[in-house]
Amino acid sequence: MAQVTNDKNPLYYESRQHLLELEVLHKTSLAISQIHSLPAIAQRIVDTIENLLKWNASIWLVEDQIPVLLAHRTKGLTGKSLKNESRRINDLVNSLDDGVIGWVCKRGKSVCTSDVSKIKQYIVTNEIINSELCVPLKVGGKTIGCINVESDVPNAFNKHDERFLTTLANQAVGAIENARLFEETHRRAIRQAALNAIITVSARAGTDPTEILNTALEQTLKALNLDKGAIWLSWYKHGVQRMESRNIPQQIINTVMANAALISDNSQTHTLVVDDWRNREQKISEPFISMGVYSIIVVPLLGKEKRIGGMAIASPDAHHWTADEIALVEAIGSEVGSAAEHAKLFEETTIRLDELEAVNKVITSLRLAQSLQEMLPQLMEETLKILGVDAGGIWLYNSERGKLCQMIGRGWCKQTAHLELDRGESLPGNVFANGDIYFSSDVAQDSLTSPAMREMVPQGWSAICLPIHSEQEPIGVLLASTPRPNEFTSENARLLVTLTEFAGIAIQRTRLNEQMAHHAAELEVRVAERTAELQSALQKAQATDRLKSEFIINVNHELRTPLTNLVLYYQMLRTQPKVKTEERLDVIGRELQRLRNLIEELLNLSRFDLGQVTFHPVQSDLNALIRTLINDRKSLAEERGLELITDLQSDLPPVWLDDSTIIQAVSNLLTNAMNYTPRGGKVIVATMTGLHNNEHWVGFRIQDTGRGIDNEDIPHLFERFYRGKVGHDSGAPGTGLGLAIVKQVVEHHHGRIVFKNGPEGQGAVFTVWLPVKQETD
Ligand code: ADP
């Protein structure tokens, strides 16, 4: 023993040595009772040996047929350099056939040598070692590792040391086993806790898959005492949908996912374990090493039958993934898989319910809508909202035009509003013609899209387009579009089919309603027109009836009056032929004349009524006609003390006149003027031309200085037998038929007659206008 053999006093040496050995054993037993971590126990043993006995010790455990370094002399190293040193030492022994360590572990026997160069298994290191003592750690006859001590002093260890180290090894093995048991229990507890946490989270209804991923990653890292990892879900065919990560560059995750197939066969459903990338093919390992990840484990997240995601846990150092650790990560992976799938199912069910609610809302509003104008914007808005997209349009087939016409557009579809499509033209026309649902990954590039439409569609927009059916036939199409490529899923399609089914029926119903309302309105108008026609016909018939009755009463009265007078005077003459004979004969003569006039006028009117008036208009000089009529009345006017004045326009154009009737009309007007103008008054007759409605007219006006006509009489002037107040008061003979005849005559000439009282209500003014151009009947 290098440190103590120099001593002169062997007794002292021996007892001191015993003391030290006892102390080592004591401290080791303390370590056993106080420390539960396997590396910590081993390190404590190594440190105790080094401190008290000044031996370089190391402890090894056999794992999977390889001695693995558990603890060694720290040589004052810490942190990374200590780790590097551990790795260096560990790397020296790679199997049970390497070096003294391998030999002892494999055979379970001690090796004690005073000169390492004589042992053939000895692995030469850069340290100068001469003596080596290695004893096995044994449990129930099975070697689980070894304790190795070395010294640069030749012949440093003897049999006593070997016995002592064997005693220590026996004591240590108990501690190691206990620690292993403790660690195992602890690991199981952690693993159970991790699984429990995941199960608890996933058991909560409505848990977001993201929360499950977070919990799983946290728990795994905690259980493994690491801090780098990522977990992701890749449902559907769309790549990663959800991902959570801790302290790991995104690039690493991308590389893991991109290379999963390369790294290991069956990696889709199997675990990938890499203890040290430096031992792997460089092409694959390079990105990991360059980003400081030396070790990784990737497990699949398994749904019912297939992989639905993955979890990667990384270590910046080389890390030997024990079977236990691998089992833990795999167990969590499969637990998360089913939990996430449940969460996904729940989420999908919730989404479906939300969708259903939205669809119900649309259906209700469709049901309530009374017109297409009201319904289509609602349908469009709600559809886009449910799908979470911004563009879309609805086209309906217009059977009158034989075209598919866009009824409403949102987003880029607004630009296509003016395009009327034939059956089979462009994407909507095609869907309309084929009746099949159509997914377009890029409408602008789609071969179905017409060049005219292509101009309106932005690049890279995907779309879903489906027909809208009434009960029997397609009536239009609905299209929804989004800037994301391949966005629409079969779920979307299912939803839209439901929506368009209802929309089709609702649209058809509204169209029928609108048609019915239109027909009803048309019918109403026609009924109203017909009713008005019948009404007016009825009124005419009633008026004619009334006129007839009035006419008969009037005629009766008008005939009876002169007849009564005639009979009376005839009898008076018969009984007293000599008394007032002249006077009575005058009365008889006047009454006869009156009767004659009356009969004449009645006959005239009835000829007009029966259309028997022979009407032969010739181009005549109205001035000449009026002059003659005035001349004829000159003496009568003088007799009555009236002044007859003419004011005739000299250049009066000839006008188409039926002389006999027009003479009668002018005569009637002149007669009235003279009859109803008191002595000393004037009757002025004027002719003139005028322009009315771009037509040339010739007119005559007969104005007198009588009392004019009362306002209440004016509306009835031209009625048959109507004698106004003036007529009655005047005592002048009259029938009330004169103006009615004038009106008939003027109307036969397609002319107009206007009446107004003169200035300050004095005198009547009748104006007649006749067209210069001949009217053809
Ligand atoms: P009659 O002169 O035989 O009574 P008319 O048909 O010629 O019948 O005229 C109808 C009524 O119009 C007259 O009774 C009279 O009251 C009124 N009337 C017609 N011409 C004039 C006139 N120039 N001045 C005032 N009243 C007139």
Short mmCIF file of C-alpha atoms in Angstrom, two decimals, residues 266-439:
data_model
loop_
_atom_site.label_atom_id
_atom_site.label_comp_id
_atom_site.label_asym_id
_atom_site.label_seq_id
_atom_site.Cartn_x
_atom_site.Cartn_y
_atom_site.Cartn_z
CA ASN A 266 -40.70 0.49 -39.42
CA SER A 267 -40.12 3.79 -37.68
CA GLN A 268 -43.73 4.65 -38.30
CA THR A 269 -44.81 2.33 -35.53
CA HIS A 270 -41.56 1.55 -33.76
CA THR A 271 -39.43 3.37 -31.27
CA LEU A 272 -36.22 4.98 -32.42
CA VAL A 273 -33.46 4.96 -29.80
CA VAL A 274 -30.14 6.69 -30.40
CA ASP A 275 -27.70 6.72 -27.48
CA ASP A 276 -25.07 8.67 -29.34
CA TRP A 277 -25.46 10.13 -32.80
CA ARG A 278 -21.72 10.05 -33.25
CA ASN A 279 -21.98 6.29 -33.67
CA ARG A 280 -24.53 6.62 -36.44
CA GLU A 281 -24.35 7.23 -40.15
CA GLN A 282 -23.07 10.73 -40.55
CA LYS A 283 -25.59 11.87 -43.15
CA ILE A 284 -28.44 11.42 -40.71
CA SER A 285 -26.63 12.23 -37.49
CA GLU A 286 -24.99 15.41 -38.69
CA PRO A 287 -27.95 17.79 -38.19
CA PHE A 288 -28.50 16.46 -34.65
CA ILE A 289 -24.87 16.76 -33.63
CA SER A 290 -24.56 20.22 -35.19
CA MET A 291 -27.45 21.39 -33.04
CA GLY A 292 -26.04 19.91 -29.85
CA VAL A 293 -28.36 16.91 -29.58
CA TYR A 294 -26.27 13.77 -29.04
CA SER A 295 -28.95 11.41 -28.01
CA ILE A 296 -32.64 10.96 -28.77
CA ILE A 297 -35.59 8.66 -28.31
CA VAL A 298 -38.59 8.94 -30.62
CA VAL A 299 -41.76 7.01 -29.88
CA PRO A 300 -44.91 6.88 -31.96
CA LEU A 301 -48.20 8.08 -30.51
CA LEU A 302 -50.55 5.27 -31.36
CA GLY A 303 -54.23 5.64 -31.95
CA LYS A 304 -56.47 2.65 -32.34
CA GLU A 305 -54.47 1.00 -35.08
CA LYS A 306 -52.28 3.59 -36.59
CA ARG A 307 -49.69 6.11 -35.68
CA ILE A 308 -51.28 9.53 -35.05
CA GLY A 309 -48.19 11.43 -33.95
CA GLY A 310 -44.90 11.14 -32.13
CA MET A 311 -42.87 12.20 -29.12
CA ALA A 312 -39.14 12.88 -29.18
CA ILE A 313 -37.02 13.25 -26.04
CA ALA A 314 -33.48 14.47 -26.54
CA SER A 315 -30.36 14.75 -24.46
CA PRO A 316 -27.49 17.10 -25.21
CA ASP A 317 -25.07 14.37 -24.07
CA ALA A 318 -24.70 10.81 -25.11
CA HIS A 319 -27.32 9.04 -23.06
CA HIS A 320 -27.73 5.36 -22.62
CA TRP A 321 -31.46 4.77 -22.83
CA THR A 322 -32.19 1.96 -20.42
CA ALA A 323 -34.90 -0.57 -21.14
CA ASP A 324 -36.81 1.03 -18.32
CA GLU A 325 -36.65 4.49 -19.80
CA ILE A 326 -37.63 3.19 -23.20
CA ALA A 327 -40.57 1.32 -21.66
CA LEU A 328 -41.66 4.48 -19.83
CA VAL A 329 -41.55 6.68 -22.94
CA GLU A 330 -43.35 4.01 -24.96
CA ALA A 331 -46.02 3.58 -22.30
CA ILE A 332 -46.62 7.31 -22.23
CA GLY A 333 -46.65 7.38 -26.04
CA SER A 334 -49.38 4.81 -26.25
CA GLU A 335 -51.35 6.39 -23.40
CA VAL A 336 -51.17 9.82 -25.06
CA GLY A 337 -52.15 8.24 -28.37
CA SER A 338 -55.43 6.91 -27.14
CA ALA A 339 -56.04 9.96 -24.93
CA ALA A 340 -55.43 12.30 -27.84
CA GLU A 341 -57.66 10.22 -30.01
CA HIS A 342 -60.43 10.48 -27.45
CA ALA A 343 -59.87 14.21 -27.18
CA LYS A 344 -59.92 14.42 -30.94
CA LEU A 345 -63.15 12.45 -31.08
CA PHE A 346 -64.62 14.71 -28.46
CA GLU A 347 -63.39 17.75 -30.31
CA GLU A 348 -64.81 16.43 -33.55
CA THR A 349 -68.11 15.67 -31.89
CA THR A 350 -68.18 19.19 -30.49
CA ILE A 351 -67.36 20.58 -33.91
CA ARG A 352 -70.05 18.43 -35.46
CA LEU A 353 -72.52 19.66 -32.88
CA ASP A 354 -71.52 23.26 -33.53
CA GLU A 355 -71.84 22.63 -37.23
CA LEU A 356 -75.22 21.04 -36.74
CA GLU A 357 -76.34 24.04 -34.74
CA ALA A 358 -75.10 26.37 -37.47
CA VAL A 359 -76.82 24.28 -40.12
CA ASN A 360 -80.04 24.34 -38.13
CA LYS A 361 -79.78 28.09 -37.90
CA VAL A 362 -79.37 28.39 -41.65
CA ILE A 363 -82.23 26.00 -42.30
CA THR A 364 -84.53 27.95 -40.00
CA SER A 365 -83.65 31.23 -41.65
CA LEU A 366 -84.13 29.64 -45.07
CA ARG A 367 -87.52 28.45 -44.01
CA LEU A 368 -88.54 31.91 -42.83
CA ALA A 369 -87.20 33.80 -45.85
CA GLN A 370 -89.93 35.07 -48.14
CA SER A 371 -87.83 36.03 -51.15
CA LEU A 372 -84.60 35.04 -52.86
CA GLN A 373 -83.22 38.51 -52.13
CA GLU A 374 -83.74 37.83 -48.47
CA MET A 375 -82.61 34.21 -48.52
CA LEU A 376 -79.49 34.07 -50.68
CA PRO A 377 -77.33 36.58 -48.71
CA GLN A 378 -78.16 34.68 -45.52
CA LEU A 379 -77.29 31.35 -47.11
CA MET A 380 -74.01 32.71 -48.47
CA GLU A 381 -72.96 34.43 -45.25
CA GLU A 382 -73.74 31.49 -43.00
CA THR A 383 -72.12 28.94 -45.33
CA LEU A 384 -68.87 30.89 -45.46
CA LYS A 385 -68.99 31.35 -41.69
CA ILE A 386 -69.43 27.63 -41.03
CA LEU A 387 -66.56 26.77 -43.37
CA GLY A 388 -64.41 29.61 -42.04
CA VAL A 389 -63.62 30.89 -45.55
CA ASP A 390 -63.95 34.27 -47.24
CA ALA A 391 -65.00 33.74 -50.85
CA GLY A 392 -67.97 32.09 -52.49
CA GLY A 393 -70.89 32.44 -54.84
CA ILE A 394 -74.32 31.08 -55.71
CA TRP A 395 -75.44 30.61 -59.31
CA LEU A 396 -79.02 29.78 -60.25
CA TYR A 397 -80.25 28.54 -63.59
CA ASN A 398 -82.44 31.02 -65.39
CA SER A 399 -84.61 28.92 -67.69
CA GLU A 400 -85.85 31.92 -69.68
CA ARG A 401 -82.30 32.91 -70.63
CA GLY A 402 -81.00 29.34 -70.65
CA LYS A 403 -78.04 30.52 -68.56
CA LEU A 404 -76.54 29.99 -65.16
CA CYS A 405 -76.62 33.45 -63.55
CA GLN A 406 -74.70 34.44 -60.45
CA MET A 407 -77.12 35.62 -57.78
CA ILE A 408 -74.64 36.55 -55.09
CA GLY A 409 -70.85 36.65 -54.71
CA ARG A 410 -68.36 37.21 -51.91
CA GLY A 411 -64.57 37.67 -52.13
CA TRP A 412 -63.23 37.05 -55.63
CA CYS A 413 -66.61 35.70 -56.71
CA LYS A 414 -67.88 39.30 -56.70
CA GLN A 415 -65.77 39.85 -59.82
CA THR A 416 -67.53 37.07 -61.70
CA ALA A 417 -71.05 38.42 -61.10
CA HIS A 418 -71.49 39.54 -64.71
CA LEU A 419 -70.54 36.19 -66.25
CA GLU A 420 -73.55 34.26 -67.43
CA LEU A 421 -72.58 30.65 -67.93
CA ASP A 422 -73.89 27.99 -70.24
CA ARG A 423 -74.59 24.51 -68.96
CA GLY A 424 -71.12 22.90 -68.83
CA GLU A 425 -69.26 26.19 -69.13
CA SER A 426 -66.45 26.88 -66.66
CA LEU A 427 -66.25 25.26 -63.25
CA PRO A 428 -69.76 26.14 -61.96
CA GLY A 429 -71.33 25.24 -65.33
CA ASN A 430 -69.57 21.88 -65.26
CA VAL A 431 -70.73 21.04 -61.76
CA PHE A 432 -74.24 22.11 -62.78
CA ALA A 433 -74.16 19.85 -65.84
CA ASN A 434 -72.56 16.83 -64.13
CA GLY A 435 -74.34 17.14 -60.81
CA ASP A 436 -71.24 15.99 -58.91
CA ILE A 437 -69.40 17.68 -56.09
CA TYR A 438 -66.03 19.04 -57.23
CA PHE A 439 -62.86 19.92 -55.32
#
